[in-house]
Tab-separated table of N, CA, C and O in Angstrom:
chain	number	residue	atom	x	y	z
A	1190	UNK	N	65.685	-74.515	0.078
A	1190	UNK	CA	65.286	-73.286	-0.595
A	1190	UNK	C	64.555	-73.643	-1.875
A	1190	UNK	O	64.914	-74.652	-2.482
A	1191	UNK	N	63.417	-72.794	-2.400
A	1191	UNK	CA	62.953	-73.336	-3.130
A	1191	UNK	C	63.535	-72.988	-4.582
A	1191	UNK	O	64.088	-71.893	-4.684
A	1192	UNK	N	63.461	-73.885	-5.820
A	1192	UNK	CA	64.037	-73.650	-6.746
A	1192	UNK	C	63.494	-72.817	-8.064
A	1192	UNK	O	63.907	-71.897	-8.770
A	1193	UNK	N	61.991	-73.915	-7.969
A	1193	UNK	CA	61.294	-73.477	-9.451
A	1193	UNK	C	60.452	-71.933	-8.954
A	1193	UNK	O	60.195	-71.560	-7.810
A	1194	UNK	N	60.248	-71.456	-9.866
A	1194	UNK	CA	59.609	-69.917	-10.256
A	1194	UNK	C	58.290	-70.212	-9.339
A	1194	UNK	O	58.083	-69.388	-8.449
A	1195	UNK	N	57.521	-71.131	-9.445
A	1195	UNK	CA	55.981	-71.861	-8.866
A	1195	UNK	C	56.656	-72.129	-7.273
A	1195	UNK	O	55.796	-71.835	-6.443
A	1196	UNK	N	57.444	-72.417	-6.871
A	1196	UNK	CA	57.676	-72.885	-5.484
A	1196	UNK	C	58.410	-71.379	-4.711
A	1196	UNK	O	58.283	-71.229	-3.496
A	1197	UNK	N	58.925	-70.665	-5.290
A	1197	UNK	CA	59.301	-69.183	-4.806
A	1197	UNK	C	57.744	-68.545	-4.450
A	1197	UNK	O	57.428	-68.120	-3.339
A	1198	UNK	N	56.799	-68.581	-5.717
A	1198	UNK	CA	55.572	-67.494	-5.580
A	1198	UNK	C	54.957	-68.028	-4.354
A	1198	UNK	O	54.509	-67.309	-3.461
A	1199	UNK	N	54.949	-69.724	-4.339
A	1199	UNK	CA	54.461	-70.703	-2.811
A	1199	UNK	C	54.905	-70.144	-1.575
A	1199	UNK	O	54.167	-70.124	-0.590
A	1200	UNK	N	55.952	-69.734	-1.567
A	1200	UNK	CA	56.448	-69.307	-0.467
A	1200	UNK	C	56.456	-67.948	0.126
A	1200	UNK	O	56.527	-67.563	1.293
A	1201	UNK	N	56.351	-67.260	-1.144
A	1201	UNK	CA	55.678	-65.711	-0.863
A	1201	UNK	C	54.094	-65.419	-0.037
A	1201	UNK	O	53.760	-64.772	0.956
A	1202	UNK	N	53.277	-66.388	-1.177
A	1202	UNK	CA	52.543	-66.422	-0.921
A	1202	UNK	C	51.880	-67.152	0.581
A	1202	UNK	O	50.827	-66.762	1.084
A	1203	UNK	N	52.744	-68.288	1.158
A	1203	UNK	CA	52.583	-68.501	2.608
A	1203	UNK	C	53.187	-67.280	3.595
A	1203	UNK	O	52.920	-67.290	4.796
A	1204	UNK	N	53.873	-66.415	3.104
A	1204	UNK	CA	54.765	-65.605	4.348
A	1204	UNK	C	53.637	-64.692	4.577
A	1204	UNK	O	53.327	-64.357	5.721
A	1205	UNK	N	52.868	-64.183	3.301
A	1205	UNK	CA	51.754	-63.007	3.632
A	1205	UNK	C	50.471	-63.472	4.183
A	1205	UNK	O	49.807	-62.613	4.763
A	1206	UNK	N	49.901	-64.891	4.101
A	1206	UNK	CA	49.318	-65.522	4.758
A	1206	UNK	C	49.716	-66.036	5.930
A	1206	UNK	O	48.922	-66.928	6.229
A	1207	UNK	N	50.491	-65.925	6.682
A	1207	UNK	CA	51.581	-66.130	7.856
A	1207	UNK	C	50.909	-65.052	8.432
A	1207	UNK	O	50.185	-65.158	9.422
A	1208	UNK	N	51.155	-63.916	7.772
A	1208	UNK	CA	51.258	-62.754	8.038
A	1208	UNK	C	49.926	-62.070	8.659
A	1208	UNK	O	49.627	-61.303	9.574
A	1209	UNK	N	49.310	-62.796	7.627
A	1209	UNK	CA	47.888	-61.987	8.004
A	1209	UNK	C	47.288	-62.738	8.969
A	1209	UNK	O	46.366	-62.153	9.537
A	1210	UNK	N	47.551	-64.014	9.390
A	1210	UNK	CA	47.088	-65.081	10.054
A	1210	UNK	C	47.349	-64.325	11.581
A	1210	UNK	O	46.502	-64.062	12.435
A	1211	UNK	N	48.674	-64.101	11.608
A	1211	UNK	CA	49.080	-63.901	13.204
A	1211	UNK	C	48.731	-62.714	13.477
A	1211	UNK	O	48.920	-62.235	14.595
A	1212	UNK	N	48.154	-62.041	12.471
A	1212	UNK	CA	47.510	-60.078	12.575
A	1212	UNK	C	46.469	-60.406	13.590
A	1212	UNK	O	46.443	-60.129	14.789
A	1213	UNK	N	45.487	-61.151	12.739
A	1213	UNK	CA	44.110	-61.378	13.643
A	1213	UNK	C	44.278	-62.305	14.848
A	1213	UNK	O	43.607	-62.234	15.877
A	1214	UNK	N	45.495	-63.399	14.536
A	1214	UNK	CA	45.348	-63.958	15.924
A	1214	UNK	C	46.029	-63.185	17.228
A	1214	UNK	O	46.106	-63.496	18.416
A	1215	UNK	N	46.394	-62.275	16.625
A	1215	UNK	CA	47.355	-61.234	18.067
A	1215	UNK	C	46.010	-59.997	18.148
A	1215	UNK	O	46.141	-59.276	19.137
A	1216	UNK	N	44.926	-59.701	17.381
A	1216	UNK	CA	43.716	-59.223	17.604
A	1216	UNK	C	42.708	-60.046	18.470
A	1216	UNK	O	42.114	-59.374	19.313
A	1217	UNK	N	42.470	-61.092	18.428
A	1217	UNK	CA	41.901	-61.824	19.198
A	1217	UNK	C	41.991	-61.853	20.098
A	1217	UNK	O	41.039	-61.727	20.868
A	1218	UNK	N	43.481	-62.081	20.538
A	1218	UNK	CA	44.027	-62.286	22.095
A	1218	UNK	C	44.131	-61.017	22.470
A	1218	UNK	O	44.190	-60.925	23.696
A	1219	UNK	N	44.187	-59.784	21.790
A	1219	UNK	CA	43.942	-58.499	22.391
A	1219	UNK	C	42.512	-58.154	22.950
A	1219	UNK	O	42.528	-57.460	23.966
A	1220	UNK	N	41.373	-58.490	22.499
A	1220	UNK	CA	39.900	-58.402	22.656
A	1220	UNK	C	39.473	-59.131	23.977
A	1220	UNK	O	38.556	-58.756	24.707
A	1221	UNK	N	40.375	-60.371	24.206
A	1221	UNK	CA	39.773	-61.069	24.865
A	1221	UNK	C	40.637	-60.707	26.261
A	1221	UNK	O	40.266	-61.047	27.384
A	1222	UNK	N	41.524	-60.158	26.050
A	1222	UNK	CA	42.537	-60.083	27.362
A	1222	UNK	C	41.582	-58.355	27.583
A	1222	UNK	O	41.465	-57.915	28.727
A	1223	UNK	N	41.022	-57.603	26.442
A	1223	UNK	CA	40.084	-56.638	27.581
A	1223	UNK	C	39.402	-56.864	28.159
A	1223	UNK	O	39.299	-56.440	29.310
A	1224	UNK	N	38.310	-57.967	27.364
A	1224	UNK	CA	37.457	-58.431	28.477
A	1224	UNK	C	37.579	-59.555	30.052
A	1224	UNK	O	36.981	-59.746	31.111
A	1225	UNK	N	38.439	-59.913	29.503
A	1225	UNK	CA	39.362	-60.523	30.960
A	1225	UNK	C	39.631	-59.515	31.769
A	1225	UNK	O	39.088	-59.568	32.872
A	1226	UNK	N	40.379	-58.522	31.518
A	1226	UNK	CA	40.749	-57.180	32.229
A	1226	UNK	C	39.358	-56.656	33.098
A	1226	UNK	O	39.264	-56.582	34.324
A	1227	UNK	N	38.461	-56.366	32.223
A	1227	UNK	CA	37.223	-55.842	32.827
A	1227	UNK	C	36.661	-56.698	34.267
A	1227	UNK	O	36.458	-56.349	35.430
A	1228	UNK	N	36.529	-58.032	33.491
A	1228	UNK	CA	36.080	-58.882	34.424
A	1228	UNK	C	36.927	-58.681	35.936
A	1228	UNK	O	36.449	-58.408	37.037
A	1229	UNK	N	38.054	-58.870	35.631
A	1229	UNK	CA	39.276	-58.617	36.969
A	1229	UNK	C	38.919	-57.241	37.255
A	1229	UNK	O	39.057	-57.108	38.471
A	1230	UNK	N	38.671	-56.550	36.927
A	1230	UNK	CA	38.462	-55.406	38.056
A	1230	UNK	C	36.693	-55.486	38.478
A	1230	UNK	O	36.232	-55.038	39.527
A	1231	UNK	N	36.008	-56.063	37.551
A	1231	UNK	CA	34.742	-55.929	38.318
A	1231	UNK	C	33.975	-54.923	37.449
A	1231	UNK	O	33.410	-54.224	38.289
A	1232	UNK	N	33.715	-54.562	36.506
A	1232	UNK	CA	33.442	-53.356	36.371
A	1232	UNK	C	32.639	-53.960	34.712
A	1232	UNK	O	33.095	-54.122	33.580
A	1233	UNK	N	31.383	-54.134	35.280
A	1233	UNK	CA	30.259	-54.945	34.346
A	1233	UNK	C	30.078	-53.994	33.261
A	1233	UNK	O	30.325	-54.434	32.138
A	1234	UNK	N	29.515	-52.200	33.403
A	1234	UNK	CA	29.849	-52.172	31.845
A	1234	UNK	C	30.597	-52.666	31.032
A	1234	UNK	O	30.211	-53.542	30.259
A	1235	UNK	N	31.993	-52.136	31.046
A	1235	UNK	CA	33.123	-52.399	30.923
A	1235	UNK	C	33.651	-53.813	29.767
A	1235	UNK	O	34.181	-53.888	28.658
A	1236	UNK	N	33.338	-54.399	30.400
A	1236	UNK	CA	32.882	-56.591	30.623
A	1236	UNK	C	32.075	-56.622	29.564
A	1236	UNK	O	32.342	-57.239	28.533
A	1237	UNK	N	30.948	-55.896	29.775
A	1237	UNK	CA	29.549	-55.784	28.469
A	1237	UNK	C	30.184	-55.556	26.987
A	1237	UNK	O	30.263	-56.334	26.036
A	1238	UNK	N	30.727	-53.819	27.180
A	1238	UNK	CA	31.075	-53.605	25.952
A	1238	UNK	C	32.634	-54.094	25.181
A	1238	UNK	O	32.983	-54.052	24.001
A	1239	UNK	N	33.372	-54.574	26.469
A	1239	UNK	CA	34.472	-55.151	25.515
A	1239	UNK	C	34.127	-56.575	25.035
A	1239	UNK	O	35.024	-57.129	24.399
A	1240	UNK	N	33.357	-57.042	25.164
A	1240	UNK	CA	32.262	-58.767	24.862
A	1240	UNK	C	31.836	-58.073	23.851
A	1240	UNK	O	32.334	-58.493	22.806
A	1241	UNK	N	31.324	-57.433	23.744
A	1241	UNK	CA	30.332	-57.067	22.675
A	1241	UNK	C	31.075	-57.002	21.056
A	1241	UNK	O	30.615	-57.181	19.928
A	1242	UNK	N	32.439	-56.656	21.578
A	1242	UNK	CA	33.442	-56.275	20.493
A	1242	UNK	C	34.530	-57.478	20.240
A	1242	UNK	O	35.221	-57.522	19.222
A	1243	UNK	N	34.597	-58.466	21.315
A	1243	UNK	CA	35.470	-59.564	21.369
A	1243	UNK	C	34.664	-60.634	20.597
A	1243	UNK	O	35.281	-61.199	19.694
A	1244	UNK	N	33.203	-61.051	20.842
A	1244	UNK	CA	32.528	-61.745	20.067
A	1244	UNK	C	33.024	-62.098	18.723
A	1244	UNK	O	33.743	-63.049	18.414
A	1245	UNK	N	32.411	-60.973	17.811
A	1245	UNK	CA	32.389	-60.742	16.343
A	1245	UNK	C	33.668	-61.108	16.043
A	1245	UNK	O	33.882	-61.935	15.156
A	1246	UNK	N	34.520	-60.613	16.650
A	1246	UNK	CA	36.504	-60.902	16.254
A	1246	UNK	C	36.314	-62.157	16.242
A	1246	UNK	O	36.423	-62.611	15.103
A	1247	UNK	N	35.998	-63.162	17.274
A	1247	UNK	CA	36.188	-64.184	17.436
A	1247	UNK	C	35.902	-64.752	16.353
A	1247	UNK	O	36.792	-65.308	15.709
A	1248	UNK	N	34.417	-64.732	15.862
A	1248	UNK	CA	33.876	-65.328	14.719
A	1248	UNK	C	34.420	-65.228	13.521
A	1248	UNK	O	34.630	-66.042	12.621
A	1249	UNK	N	34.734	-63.392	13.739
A	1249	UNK	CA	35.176	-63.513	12.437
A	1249	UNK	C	36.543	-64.675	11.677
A	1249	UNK	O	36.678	-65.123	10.538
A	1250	UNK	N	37.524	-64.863	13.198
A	1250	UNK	CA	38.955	-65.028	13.152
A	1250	UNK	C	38.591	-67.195	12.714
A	1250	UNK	O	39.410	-67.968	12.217
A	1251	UNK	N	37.374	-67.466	13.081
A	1251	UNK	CA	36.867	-68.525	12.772
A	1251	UNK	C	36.191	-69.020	11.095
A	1251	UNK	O	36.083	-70.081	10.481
A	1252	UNK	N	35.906	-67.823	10.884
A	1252	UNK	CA	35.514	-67.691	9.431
A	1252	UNK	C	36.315	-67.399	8.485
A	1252	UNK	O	35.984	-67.259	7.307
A	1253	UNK	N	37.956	-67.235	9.150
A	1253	UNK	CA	38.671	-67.079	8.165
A	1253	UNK	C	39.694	-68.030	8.185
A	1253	UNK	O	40.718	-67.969	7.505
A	1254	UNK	N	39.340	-69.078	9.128
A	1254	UNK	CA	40.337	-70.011	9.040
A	1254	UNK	C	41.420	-70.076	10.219
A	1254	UNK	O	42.153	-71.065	10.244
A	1255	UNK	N	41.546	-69.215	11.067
A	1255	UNK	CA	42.175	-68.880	12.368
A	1255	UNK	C	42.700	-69.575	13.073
A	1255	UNK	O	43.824	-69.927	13.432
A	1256	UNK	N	41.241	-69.807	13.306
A	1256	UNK	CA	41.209	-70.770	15.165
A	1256	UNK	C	40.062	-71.456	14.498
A	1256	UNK	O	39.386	-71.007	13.573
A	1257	UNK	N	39.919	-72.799	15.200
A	1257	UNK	CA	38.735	-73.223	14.369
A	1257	UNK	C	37.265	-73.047	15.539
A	1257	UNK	O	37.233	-72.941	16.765
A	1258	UNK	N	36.070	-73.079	14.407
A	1258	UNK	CA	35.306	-73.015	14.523
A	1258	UNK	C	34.361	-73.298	16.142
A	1258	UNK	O	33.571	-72.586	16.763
A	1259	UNK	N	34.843	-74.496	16.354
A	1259	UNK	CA	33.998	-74.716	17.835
A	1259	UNK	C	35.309	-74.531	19.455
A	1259	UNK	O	35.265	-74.992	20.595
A	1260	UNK	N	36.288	-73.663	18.747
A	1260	UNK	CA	37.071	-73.402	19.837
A	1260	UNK	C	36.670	-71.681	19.948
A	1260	UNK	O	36.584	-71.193	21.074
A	1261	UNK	N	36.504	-71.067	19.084
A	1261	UNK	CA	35.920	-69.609	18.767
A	1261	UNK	C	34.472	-69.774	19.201
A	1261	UNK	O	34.175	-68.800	19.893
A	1262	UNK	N	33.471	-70.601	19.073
A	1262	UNK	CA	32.160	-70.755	20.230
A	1262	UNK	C	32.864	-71.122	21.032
A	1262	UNK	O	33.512	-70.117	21.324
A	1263	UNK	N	33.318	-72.190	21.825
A	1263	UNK	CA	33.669	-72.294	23.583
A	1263	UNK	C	34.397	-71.061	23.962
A	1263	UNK	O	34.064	-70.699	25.091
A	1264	UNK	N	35.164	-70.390	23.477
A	1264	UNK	CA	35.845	-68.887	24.515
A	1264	UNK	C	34.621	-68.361	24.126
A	1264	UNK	O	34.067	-68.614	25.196
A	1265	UNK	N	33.666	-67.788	23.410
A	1265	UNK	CA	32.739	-67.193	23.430
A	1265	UNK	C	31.594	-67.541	24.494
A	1265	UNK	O	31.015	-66.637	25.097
A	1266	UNK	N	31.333	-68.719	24.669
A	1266	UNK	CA	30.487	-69.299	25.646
A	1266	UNK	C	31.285	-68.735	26.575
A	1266	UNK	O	31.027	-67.603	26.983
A	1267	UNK	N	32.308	-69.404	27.015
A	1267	UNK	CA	32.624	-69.133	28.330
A	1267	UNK	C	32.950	-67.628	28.906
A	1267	UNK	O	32.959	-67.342	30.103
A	1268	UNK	N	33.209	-66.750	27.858
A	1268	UNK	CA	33.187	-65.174	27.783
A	1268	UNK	C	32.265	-64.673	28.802
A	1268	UNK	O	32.401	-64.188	29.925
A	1269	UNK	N	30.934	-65.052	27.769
A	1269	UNK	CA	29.602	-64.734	27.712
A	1269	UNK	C	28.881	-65.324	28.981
A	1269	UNK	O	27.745	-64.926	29.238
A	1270	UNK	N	29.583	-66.392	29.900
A	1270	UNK	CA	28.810	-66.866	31.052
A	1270	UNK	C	29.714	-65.844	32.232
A	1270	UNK	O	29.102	-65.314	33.159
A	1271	UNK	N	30.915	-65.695	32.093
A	1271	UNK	CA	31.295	-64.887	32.936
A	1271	UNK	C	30.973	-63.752	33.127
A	1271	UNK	O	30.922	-63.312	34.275
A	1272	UNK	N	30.601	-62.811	31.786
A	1272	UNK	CA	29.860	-61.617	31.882
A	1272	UNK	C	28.958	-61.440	32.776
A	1272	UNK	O	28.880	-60.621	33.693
A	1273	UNK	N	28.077	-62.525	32.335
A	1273	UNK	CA	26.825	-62.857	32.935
A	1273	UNK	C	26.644	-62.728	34.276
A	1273	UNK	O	25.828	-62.050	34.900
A	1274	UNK	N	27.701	-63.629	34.727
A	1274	UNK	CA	28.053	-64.135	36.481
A	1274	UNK	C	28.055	-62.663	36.863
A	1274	UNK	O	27.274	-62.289	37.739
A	1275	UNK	N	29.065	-61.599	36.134
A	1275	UNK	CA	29.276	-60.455	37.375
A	1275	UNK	C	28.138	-59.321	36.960
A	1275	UNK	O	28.095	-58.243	37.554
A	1276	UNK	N	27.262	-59.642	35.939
A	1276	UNK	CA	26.359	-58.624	35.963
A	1276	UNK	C	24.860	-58.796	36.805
A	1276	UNK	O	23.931	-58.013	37.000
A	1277	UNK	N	25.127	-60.332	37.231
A	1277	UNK	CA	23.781	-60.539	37.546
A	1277	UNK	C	23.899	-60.182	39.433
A	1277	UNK	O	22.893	-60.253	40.138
């Protein structure tokens, strides 16, 4: 447990960063499990516009320290080729 006044505020201050960390990463995996969803039924609008909205999350969740950077491009790549596959 922590003792000094500086190692309490440390620990506050990791729980709300904890906090906010697993907000966006349980947003992420919500975005991407629609567009997974879409894809499984087939249904290419659908696929289009939940991509369209899963993207930006992604990046954003990369720009804030999340998930890192070239794992937020590869699910995006690979998003974005599956779209592709069932619209073409």
């Amino acid at each position: 447990m922590a003792n000094t006044s500086s190692a309490k505020k440390a620990t506050r201050k990791i729980a709300r960063r904890a906090a906010i960390n697993k907000n966006r990463r349980s947003r992420v995996r919500t975005y991407i499990r629609q567009v997974e969803e879409a894809l499984a039924s087939g249904d290419k609008a659908a696929a289009q516009a939940a991509f369209k909205i899963a993207e930006p999350e992604l990046m954003r969740a990369a720009t804030k320290g999340v998930i890192h950077k070239n794992t937020a491009s590869r699910k995006v790549s690979r998003l974005a080729q599956r779209v592709k596959v069932l619209s073409a």
